Coordinates of C-alpha atoms and ligand atoms in Angstrom, one line a residue:
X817 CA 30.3 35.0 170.2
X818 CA 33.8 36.4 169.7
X819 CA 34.3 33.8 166.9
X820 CA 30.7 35.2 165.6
X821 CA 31.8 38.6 165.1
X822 CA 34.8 37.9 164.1
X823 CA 33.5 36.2 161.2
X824 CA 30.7 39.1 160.5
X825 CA 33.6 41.5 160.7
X826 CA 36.1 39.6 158.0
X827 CA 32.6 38.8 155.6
X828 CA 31.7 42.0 155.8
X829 CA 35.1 43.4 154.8
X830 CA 34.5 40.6 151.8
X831 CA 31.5 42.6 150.6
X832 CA 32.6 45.8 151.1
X833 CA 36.5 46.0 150.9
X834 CA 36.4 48.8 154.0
X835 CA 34.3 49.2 157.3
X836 CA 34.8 53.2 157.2
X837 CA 33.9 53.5 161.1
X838 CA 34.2 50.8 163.5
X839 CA 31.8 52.2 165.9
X840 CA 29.5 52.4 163.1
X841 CA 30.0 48.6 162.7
X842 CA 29.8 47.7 166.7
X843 CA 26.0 49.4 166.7
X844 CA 25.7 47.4 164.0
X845 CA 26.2 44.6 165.8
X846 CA 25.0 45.7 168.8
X847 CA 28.2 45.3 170.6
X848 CA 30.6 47.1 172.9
X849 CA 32.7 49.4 170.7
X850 CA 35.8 48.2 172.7
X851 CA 35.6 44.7 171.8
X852 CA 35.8 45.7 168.3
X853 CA 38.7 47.9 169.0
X854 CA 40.2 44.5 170.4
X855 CA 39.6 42.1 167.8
X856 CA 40.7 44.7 165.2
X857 CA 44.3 45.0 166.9
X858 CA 44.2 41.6 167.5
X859 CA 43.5 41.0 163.4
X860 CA 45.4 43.6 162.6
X861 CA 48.6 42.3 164.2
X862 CA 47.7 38.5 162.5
X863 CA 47.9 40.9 159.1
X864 CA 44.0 40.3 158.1
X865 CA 43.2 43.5 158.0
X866 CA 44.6 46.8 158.0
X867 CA 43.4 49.5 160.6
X868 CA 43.7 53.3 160.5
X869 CA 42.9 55.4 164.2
X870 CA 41.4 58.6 163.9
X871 CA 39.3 60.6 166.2
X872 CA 36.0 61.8 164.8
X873 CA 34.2 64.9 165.7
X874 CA 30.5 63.4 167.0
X875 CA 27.6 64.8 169.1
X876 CA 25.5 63.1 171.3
X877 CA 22.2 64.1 173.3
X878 CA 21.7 66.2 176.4
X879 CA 19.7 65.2 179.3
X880 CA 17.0 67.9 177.7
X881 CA 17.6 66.7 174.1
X882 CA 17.0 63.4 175.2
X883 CA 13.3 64.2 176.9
X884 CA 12.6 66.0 173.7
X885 CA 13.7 62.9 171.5
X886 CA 11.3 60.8 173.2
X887 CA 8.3 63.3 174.0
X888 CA 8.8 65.8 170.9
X889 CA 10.3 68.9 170.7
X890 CA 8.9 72.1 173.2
X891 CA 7.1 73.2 170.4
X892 CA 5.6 70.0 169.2
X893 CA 4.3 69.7 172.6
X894 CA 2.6 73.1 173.2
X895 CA 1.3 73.0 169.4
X896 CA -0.3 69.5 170.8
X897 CA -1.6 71.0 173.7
X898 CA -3.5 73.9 172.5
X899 CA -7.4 72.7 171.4
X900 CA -9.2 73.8 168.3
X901 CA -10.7 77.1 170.4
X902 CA -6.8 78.4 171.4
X903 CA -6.0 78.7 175.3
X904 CA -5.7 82.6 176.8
X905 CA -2.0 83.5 177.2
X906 CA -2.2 83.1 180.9
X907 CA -3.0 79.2 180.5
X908 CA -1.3 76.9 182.3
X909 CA 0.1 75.2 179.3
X910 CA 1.9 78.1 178.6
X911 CA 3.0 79.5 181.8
X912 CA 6.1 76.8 182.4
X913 CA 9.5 76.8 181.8
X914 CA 9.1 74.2 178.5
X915 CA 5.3 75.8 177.5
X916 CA 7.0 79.6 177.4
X917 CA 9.8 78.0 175.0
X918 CA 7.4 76.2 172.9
X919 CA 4.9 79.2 172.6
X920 CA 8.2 81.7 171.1
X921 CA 9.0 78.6 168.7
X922 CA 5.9 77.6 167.5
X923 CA 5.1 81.0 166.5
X924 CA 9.1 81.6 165.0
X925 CA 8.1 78.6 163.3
X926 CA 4.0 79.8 162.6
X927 CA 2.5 76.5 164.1
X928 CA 0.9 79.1 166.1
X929 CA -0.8 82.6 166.2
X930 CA -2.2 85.4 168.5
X931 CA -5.6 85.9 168.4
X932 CA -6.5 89.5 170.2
X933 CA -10.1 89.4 170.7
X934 CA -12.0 92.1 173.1
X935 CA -12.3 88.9 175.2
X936 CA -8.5 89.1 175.9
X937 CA -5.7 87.2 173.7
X938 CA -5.6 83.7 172.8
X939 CA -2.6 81.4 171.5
X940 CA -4.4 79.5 168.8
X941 CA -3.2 76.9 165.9
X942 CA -2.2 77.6 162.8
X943 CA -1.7 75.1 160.9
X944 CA -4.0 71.5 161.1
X945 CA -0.8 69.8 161.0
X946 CA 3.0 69.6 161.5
X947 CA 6.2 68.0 161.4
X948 CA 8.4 67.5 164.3
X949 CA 11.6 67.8 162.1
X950 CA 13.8 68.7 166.2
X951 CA 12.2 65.4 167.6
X952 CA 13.5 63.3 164.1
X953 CA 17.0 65.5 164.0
X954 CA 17.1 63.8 167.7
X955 CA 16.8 60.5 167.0
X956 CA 19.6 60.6 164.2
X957 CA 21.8 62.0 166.3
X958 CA 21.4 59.4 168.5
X959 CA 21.7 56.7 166.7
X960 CA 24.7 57.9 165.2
X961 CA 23.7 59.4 161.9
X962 CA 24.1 62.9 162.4
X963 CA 25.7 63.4 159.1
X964 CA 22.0 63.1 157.9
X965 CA 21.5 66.6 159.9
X966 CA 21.9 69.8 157.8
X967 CA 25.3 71.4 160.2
X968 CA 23.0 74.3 160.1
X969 CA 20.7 72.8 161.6
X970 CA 22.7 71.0 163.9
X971 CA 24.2 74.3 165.0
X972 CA 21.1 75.1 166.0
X973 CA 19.9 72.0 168.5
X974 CA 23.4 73.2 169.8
X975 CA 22.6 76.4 170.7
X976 CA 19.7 75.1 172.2
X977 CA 21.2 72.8 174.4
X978 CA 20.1 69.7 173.0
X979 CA 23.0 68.1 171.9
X980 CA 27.3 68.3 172.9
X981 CA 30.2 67.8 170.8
X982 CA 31.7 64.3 172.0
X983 CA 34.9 63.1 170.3
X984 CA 35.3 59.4 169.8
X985 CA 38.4 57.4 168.9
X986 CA 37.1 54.8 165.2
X987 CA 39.1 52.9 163.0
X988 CA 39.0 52.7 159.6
X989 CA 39.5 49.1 158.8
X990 CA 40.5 47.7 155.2
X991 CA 41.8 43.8 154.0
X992 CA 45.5 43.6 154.6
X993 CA 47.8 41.3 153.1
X994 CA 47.1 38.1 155.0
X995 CA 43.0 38.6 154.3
X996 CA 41.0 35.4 154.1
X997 CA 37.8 34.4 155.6
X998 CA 39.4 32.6 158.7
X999 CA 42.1 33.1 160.8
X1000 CA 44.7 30.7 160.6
X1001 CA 46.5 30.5 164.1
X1002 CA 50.1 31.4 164.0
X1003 CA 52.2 29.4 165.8
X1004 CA 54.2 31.1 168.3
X1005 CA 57.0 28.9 169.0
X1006 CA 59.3 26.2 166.6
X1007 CA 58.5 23.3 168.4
X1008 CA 61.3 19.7 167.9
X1009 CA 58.2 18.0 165.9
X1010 CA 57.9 20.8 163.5
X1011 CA 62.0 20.7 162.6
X1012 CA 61.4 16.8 162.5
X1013 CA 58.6 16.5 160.3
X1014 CA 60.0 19.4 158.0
X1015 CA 56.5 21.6 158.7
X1016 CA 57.9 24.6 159.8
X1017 CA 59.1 25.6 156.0
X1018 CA 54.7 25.8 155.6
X1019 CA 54.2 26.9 159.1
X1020 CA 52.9 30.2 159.8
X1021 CA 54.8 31.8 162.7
X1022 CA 53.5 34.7 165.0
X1023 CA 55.4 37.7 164.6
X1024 CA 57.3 38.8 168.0
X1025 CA 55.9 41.4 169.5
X1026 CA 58.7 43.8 170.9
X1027 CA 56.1 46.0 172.5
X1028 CA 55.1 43.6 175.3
X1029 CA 55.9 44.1 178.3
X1030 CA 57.9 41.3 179.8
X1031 CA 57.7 39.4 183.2
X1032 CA 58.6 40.3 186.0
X1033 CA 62.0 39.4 186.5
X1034 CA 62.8 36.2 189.3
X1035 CA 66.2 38.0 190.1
X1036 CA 67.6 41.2 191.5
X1037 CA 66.5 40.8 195.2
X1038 CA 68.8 41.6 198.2
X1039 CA 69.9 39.6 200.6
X1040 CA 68.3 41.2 204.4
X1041 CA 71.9 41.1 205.4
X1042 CA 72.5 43.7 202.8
X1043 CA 70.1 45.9 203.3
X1044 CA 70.8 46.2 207.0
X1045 CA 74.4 47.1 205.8
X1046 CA 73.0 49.8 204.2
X1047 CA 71.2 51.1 206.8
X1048 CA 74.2 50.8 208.8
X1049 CA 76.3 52.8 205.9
X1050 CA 73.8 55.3 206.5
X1051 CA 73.5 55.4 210.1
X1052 CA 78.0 55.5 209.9
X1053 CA 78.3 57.9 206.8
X1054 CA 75.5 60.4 208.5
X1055 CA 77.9 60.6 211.6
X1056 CA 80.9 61.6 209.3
X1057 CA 82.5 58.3 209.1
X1058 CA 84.5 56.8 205.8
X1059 CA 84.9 53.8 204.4
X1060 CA 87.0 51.3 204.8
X1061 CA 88.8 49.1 202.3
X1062 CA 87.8 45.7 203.4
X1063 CA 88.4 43.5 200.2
X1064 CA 91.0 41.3 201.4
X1065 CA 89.8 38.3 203.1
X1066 CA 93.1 36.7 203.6
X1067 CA 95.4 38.6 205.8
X1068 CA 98.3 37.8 207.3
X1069 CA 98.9 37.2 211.5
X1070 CA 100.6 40.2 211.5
X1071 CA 97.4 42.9 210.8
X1072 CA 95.3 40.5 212.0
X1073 CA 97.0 39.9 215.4
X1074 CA 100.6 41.2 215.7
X1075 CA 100.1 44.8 215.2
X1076 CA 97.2 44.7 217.8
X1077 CA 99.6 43.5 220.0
X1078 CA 98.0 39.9 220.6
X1079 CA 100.4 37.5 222.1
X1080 CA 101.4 34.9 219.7
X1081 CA 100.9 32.1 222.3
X1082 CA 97.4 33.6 222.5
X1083 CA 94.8 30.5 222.3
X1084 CA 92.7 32.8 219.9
X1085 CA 95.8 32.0 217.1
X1086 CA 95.4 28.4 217.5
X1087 CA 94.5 26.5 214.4
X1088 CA 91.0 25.7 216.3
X1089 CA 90.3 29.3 216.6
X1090 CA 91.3 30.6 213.3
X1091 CA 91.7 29.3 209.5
X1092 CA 95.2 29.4 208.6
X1093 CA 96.2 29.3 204.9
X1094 CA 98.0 26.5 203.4
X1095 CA 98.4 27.6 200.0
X1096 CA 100.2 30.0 199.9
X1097 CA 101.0 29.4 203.9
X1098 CA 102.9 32.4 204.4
X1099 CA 102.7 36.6 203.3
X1100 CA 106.2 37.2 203.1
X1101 CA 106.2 40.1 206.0
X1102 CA 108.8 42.7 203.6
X1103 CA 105.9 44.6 202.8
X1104 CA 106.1 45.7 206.6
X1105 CA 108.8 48.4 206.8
X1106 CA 112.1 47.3 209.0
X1107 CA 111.8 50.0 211.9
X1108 CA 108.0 49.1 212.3
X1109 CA 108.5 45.5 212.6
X1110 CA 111.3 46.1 215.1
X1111 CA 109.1 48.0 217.3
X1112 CA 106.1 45.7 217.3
X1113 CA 108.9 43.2 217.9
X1114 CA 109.8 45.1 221.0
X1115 CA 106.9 45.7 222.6
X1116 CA 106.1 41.9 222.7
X1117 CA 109.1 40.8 223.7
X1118 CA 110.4 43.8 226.2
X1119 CA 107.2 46.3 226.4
X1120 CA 107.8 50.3 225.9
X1121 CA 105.6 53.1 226.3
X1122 CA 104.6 52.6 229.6
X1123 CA 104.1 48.6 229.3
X1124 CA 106.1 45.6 230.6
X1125 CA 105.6 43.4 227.2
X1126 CA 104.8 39.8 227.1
X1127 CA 108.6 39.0 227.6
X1128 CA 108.4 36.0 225.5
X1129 CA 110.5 35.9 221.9
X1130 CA 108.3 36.9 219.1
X1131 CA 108.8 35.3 215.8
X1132 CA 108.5 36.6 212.2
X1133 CA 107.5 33.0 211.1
X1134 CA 104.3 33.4 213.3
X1135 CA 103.6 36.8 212.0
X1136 CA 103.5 35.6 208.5
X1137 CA 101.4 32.8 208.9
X1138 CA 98.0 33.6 206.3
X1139 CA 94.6 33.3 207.8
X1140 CA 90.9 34.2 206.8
X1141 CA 90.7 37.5 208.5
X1142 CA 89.3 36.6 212.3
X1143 CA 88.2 39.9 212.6
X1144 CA 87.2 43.7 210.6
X1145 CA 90.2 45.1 213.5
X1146 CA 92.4 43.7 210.9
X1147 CA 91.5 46.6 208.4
X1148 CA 91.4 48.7 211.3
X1149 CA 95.0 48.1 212.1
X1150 CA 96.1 48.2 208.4
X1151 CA 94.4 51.6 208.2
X1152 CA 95.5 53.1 211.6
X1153 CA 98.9 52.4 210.2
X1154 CA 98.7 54.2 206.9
X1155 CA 97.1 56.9 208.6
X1156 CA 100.5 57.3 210.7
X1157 CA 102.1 57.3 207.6
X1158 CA 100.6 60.2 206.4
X1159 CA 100.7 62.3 209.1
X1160 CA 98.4 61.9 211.9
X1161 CA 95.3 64.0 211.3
X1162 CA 91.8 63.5 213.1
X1163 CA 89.6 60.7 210.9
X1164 CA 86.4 58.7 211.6
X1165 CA 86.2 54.9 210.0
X1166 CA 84.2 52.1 209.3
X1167 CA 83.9 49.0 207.9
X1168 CA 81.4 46.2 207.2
X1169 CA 82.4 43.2 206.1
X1170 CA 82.7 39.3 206.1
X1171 CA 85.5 37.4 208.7
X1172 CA 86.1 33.9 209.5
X1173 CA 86.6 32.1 212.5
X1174 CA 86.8 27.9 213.1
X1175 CA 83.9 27.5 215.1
X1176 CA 81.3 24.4 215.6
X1177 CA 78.8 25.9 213.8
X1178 CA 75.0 25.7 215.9
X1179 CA 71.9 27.8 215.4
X1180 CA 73.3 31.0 216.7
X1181 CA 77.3 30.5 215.1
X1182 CA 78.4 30.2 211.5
X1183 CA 82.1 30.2 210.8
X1184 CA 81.7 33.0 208.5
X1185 CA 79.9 36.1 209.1
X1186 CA 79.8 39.7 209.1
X1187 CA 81.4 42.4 211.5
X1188 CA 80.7 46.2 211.6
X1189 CA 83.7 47.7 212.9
X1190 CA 83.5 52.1 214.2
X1191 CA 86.8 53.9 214.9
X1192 CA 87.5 57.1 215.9
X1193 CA 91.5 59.1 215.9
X1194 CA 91.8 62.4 217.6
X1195 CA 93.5 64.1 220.3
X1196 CA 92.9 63.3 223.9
X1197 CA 89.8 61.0 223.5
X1198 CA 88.5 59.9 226.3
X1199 CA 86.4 56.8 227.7
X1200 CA 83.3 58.7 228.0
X1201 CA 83.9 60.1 224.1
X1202 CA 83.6 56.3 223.1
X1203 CA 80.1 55.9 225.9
X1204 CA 78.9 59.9 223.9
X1205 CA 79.5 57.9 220.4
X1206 CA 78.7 54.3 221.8
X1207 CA 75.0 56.0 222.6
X1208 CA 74.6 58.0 219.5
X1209 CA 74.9 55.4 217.2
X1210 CA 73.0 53.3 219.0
X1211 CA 70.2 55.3 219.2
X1212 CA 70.3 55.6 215.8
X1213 CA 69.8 52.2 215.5
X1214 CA 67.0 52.3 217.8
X1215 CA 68.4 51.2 220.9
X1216 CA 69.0 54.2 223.3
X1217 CA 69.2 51.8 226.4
X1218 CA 72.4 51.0 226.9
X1219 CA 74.8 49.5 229.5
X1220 CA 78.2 48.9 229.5
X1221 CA 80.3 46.3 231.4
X1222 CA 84.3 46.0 231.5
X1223 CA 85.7 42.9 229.2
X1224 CA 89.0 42.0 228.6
X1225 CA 90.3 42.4 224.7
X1226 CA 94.5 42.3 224.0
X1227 CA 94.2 45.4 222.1
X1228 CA 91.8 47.5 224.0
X1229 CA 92.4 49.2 227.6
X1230 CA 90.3 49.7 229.3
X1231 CA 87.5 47.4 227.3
X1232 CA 83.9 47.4 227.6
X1233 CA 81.2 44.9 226.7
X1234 CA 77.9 47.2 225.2
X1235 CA 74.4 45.7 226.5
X1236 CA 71.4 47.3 225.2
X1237 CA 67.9 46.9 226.8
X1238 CA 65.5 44.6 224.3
X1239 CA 61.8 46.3 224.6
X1240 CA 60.5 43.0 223.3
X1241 CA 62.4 40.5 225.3
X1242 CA 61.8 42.7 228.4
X1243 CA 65.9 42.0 229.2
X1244 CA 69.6 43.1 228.3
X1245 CA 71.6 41.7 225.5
X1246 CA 74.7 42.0 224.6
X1247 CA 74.9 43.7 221.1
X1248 CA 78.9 44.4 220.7
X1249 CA 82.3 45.3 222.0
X1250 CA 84.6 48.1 222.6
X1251 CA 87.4 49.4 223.7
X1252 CA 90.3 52.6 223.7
X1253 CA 93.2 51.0 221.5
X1254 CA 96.1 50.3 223.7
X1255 CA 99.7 52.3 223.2
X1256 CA 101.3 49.2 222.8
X1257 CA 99.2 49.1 219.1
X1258 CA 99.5 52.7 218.1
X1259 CA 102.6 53.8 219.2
X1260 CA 105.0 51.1 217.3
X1261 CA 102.8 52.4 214.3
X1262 CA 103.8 56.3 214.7
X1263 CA 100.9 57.8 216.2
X1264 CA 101.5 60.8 218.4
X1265 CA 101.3 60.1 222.2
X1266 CA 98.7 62.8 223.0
X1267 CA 96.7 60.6 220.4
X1268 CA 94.0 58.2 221.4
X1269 CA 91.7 55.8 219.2
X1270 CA 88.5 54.6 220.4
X1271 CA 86.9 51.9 218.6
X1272 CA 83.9 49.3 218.8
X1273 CA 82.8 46.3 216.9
X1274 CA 79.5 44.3 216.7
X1275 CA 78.4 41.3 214.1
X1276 CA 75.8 42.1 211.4
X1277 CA 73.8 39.1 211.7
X1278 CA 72.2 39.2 214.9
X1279 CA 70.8 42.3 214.4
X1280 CA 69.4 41.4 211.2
X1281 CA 68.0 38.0 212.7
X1282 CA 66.3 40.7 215.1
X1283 CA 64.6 43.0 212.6
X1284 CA 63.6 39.9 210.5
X1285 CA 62.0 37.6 212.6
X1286 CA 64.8 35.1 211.7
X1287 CA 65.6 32.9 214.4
X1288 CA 68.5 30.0 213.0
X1289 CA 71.6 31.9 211.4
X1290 CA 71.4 28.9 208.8
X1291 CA 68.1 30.2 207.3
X1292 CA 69.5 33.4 206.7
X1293 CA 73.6 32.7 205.8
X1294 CA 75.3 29.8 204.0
X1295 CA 74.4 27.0 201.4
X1296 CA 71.1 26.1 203.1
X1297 CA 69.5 29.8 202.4
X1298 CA 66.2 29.2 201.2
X1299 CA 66.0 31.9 197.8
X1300 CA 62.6 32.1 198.5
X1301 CA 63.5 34.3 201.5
X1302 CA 65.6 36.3 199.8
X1303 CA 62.6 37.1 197.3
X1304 CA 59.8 37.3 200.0
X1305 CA 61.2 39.8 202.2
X1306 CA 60.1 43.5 201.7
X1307 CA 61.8 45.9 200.6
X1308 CA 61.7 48.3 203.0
X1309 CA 60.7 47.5 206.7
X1310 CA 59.4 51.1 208.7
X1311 CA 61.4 50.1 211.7
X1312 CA 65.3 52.0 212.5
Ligands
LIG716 N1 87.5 42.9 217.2 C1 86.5 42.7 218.3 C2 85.8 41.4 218.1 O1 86.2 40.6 217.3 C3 85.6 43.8 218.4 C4 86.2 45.1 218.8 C5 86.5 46.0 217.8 C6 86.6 45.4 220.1 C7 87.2 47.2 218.2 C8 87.2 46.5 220.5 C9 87.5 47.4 219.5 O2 84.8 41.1 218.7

């Protein structure tokens, strides 16, 4: 069928050298005007033909103009009604809507006369014959032709509400330069056999259309791990937090445990705990001033501000030992620091970011993952300031229930472990840790004594696991990701 006017269209063409209208040609053919359109583009693009849009003023037939097409104009069908004798003006024939129309025309058009008689008045025939020229002006419109119709004329079944202006969309279709008879199919891609045989100097090749529209593209998903960060960024950046610089995985014992006061016989800086470097092993620690190292020096070994110490020596070789970060405090530290530097001011931070830890690795533990890390500097903060913020931003998160119980951390004093009640597992869970940073951290770095930092820390993959159904950490972190998770989760989830 489509081959079949395909054909009619290009022998036609042949004969003619231009179709003028192309929905001329599809009543022709007694086919849907669209799938011309199509197999015009479609030759057009092949170079067969050329084709030229334009929109053509066209009328077509009211409901009314239709009835008349079919049953004759109002006139016709009161001058067919009326017998030899006439009918008296008060006849039935005349007293409707379409007889009173066809009575004023058929005597405008002197079909029909009055004949007053002492009897009373009669609508009688004129004429023995006539010509329904409205019910044949009609049928041209409708079938297209309405060029045949003096404009007069047509003005006229206008005004009477027998026909609308429509306006149609036609081509104009002519031979282009590729004309013949048959299509030859263009190939659309050099194939190894064509370069081999040599036929690709003869082939014909599609030309590329740079109008297409493309696939959709197999990349550009994220990772659920990421979006949850944002969300978190959000829920942090809403509260007036700032961001943390967290691009340096390897850090050295010093920020990572030293200047948080961790004892450096603690079991947490044993090599079965933590990655140390080999390459380069050590940081050299001279990027740490003198006076500052002295005094994290001296509150290991001897204590100050109010503590006893660990009274053990404390070695610079230890402190420069290079690790994978074992924890986002790291940054924290780094930060706190600077910020002492500066001049203590009042400052909100965050971070969110990957740390390492040498750990057997099971469906609930990788040895790399992500921690979320709040901190908060100010004047005379208090434990129940780090429950008020504890609460807010986990309400924001869309746990309000919370519980907190006290946990032992070397940096932190006092420290407290954050449960939150699960709605769906009907029991508590522990979603973090906290703590008030401990003198013997911020007062070797400069920070005023009236000064107190509250801070608290929680990984980003158990929540994630949560809001994603996800229930093995190796389905949604490390090498044995399946991408096809990645791709099939949604975009947005309505949940926190
Ligand atoms: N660093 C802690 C951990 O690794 C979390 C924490 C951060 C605790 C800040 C107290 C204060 O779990």
């Amino acid at each position: 069928m489509a081959d079949e006017l395909e054909a009619n269209l290009l022998s036609s063409l042949l004969d003619s050298d231009c179709i003028p209208d192309s929905s001329e040609f599809a009543s022709s053919q007694r086919i849907d005007h669209g799938r011309v359109v199509g197999l015009i583009k479609s030759l057009q693009s092949d170079g067969l033909i050329i084709a030229e849009g334009s929109e053509l003023a066209s009328f077509e037939l009211t409901e009314e103009g239709a009835s008349y097409q079919q049953a004759g104009s109002p006139e016709a069908q009161v001058w067919n009604s009326i017998p030899e004798e006439g009918v008296a003006v008060t006849h039935a024939v005349l007293a409707s809507p379409l007889g009173k129309i066809g009575q004023s025309k058929g005597l405008q058009k002197k079909w029909l006369f009055m004949d007053k008689s002492s009897t009373g008045t009669l609508v009688k025939r004129k004429v023995d014959s006539i010509t329904d020229t409205v019910q044949e002006q009609l049928s041209k419109v409708l079938q297209g032709q309405h060029q045949e119709v003096p404009s007069k004329e047509l003005a006229d079944l206008k005004k009477r509400k027998m026909i609308r202006d429509v306006k149609r969309f036609t081509y104009r279709v002519a031979k282009g330069p590729e004309f013949a008879l048959q299509r030859r199919k263009a190939a659309t891609d050099l194939t190894a056999d064509m370069l081999a045989k040599g036929t690709w100097k003869e082939e014909k090749f599609k030309a590329y259309n740079f109008n297409a529209l493309g696939q959709p593209t197999a990349g550009g998903h994220l990772h659920p791990l990421l979006k949850v960060r944002t969300q978190f960024r959000k829920i942090f950046t809403q509260m007036g937090f700032q961001e943390m610089a967290t691009n340096a995985f390897v850090e050295s014992s010093f920020w990572n445990f030293d200047a948080l006061f961790q004892p450096q016989q603690h079991p947490a800086r044993d090599a079965h705990d933590t990655f140390f470097l080999t390459h380069p092993a050590r940081a050299p620690i001279c990027h740490v001033p003198e006076d500052y190292l002295n005094r994290v020096r001296q509150v290991h070994e001897r204590g100050g501000y109010g503590s006893e110490g660990y009274g053990t020596p404390w070695k610079v070789a230890e402190a420069e030992k290079n690790l994978l970060r074992t924890h986002t405090t790291a940054v924290s530290s780094r930060m706190l620091y600077k910020l002492a530097q500066e001049g203590f001011r009042p400052a909100k931070y965050f971070s969110i970011d990957r740390v390492f830890r040498n750990e057997a690795v099971d469906r609930t533990h990788l040895a790399e993952f992500h921690q979320i890390e709040g901190v908060v500097c100010d004047i005379g903060l208090t434990l129940g300031h780090l429950i008020g913020i504890l609460k807010l931003f986990f309400t924001r998160l869309g746990l309000p229930k919370l519980r907190f119980k006290p946990a032992y951390n070397p940096y932190t004093e006092p420290s407290m472990e954050i449960f939150s009640y699960s709605e769906e597992l009907k029991k508590w869970i522990e979603v973090g840790n906290s703590g008030m940073f401990r003198p013997e951290m911020l007062r070797p770095m400069g920070l005023p004594e009236n000064v107190n930092v509250i801070a608290w820390g929680l990984g980003l993959e158990r929540p994630t696991m949560i809001l994603y159904g996800i229930d093995n950490i190796r389905d949604l972190f490390g090498h044995k990701v399946n991408l096809g998770m990645v791709k099939r989760n949604p975009i947005c989830r309505l949940g926190f």
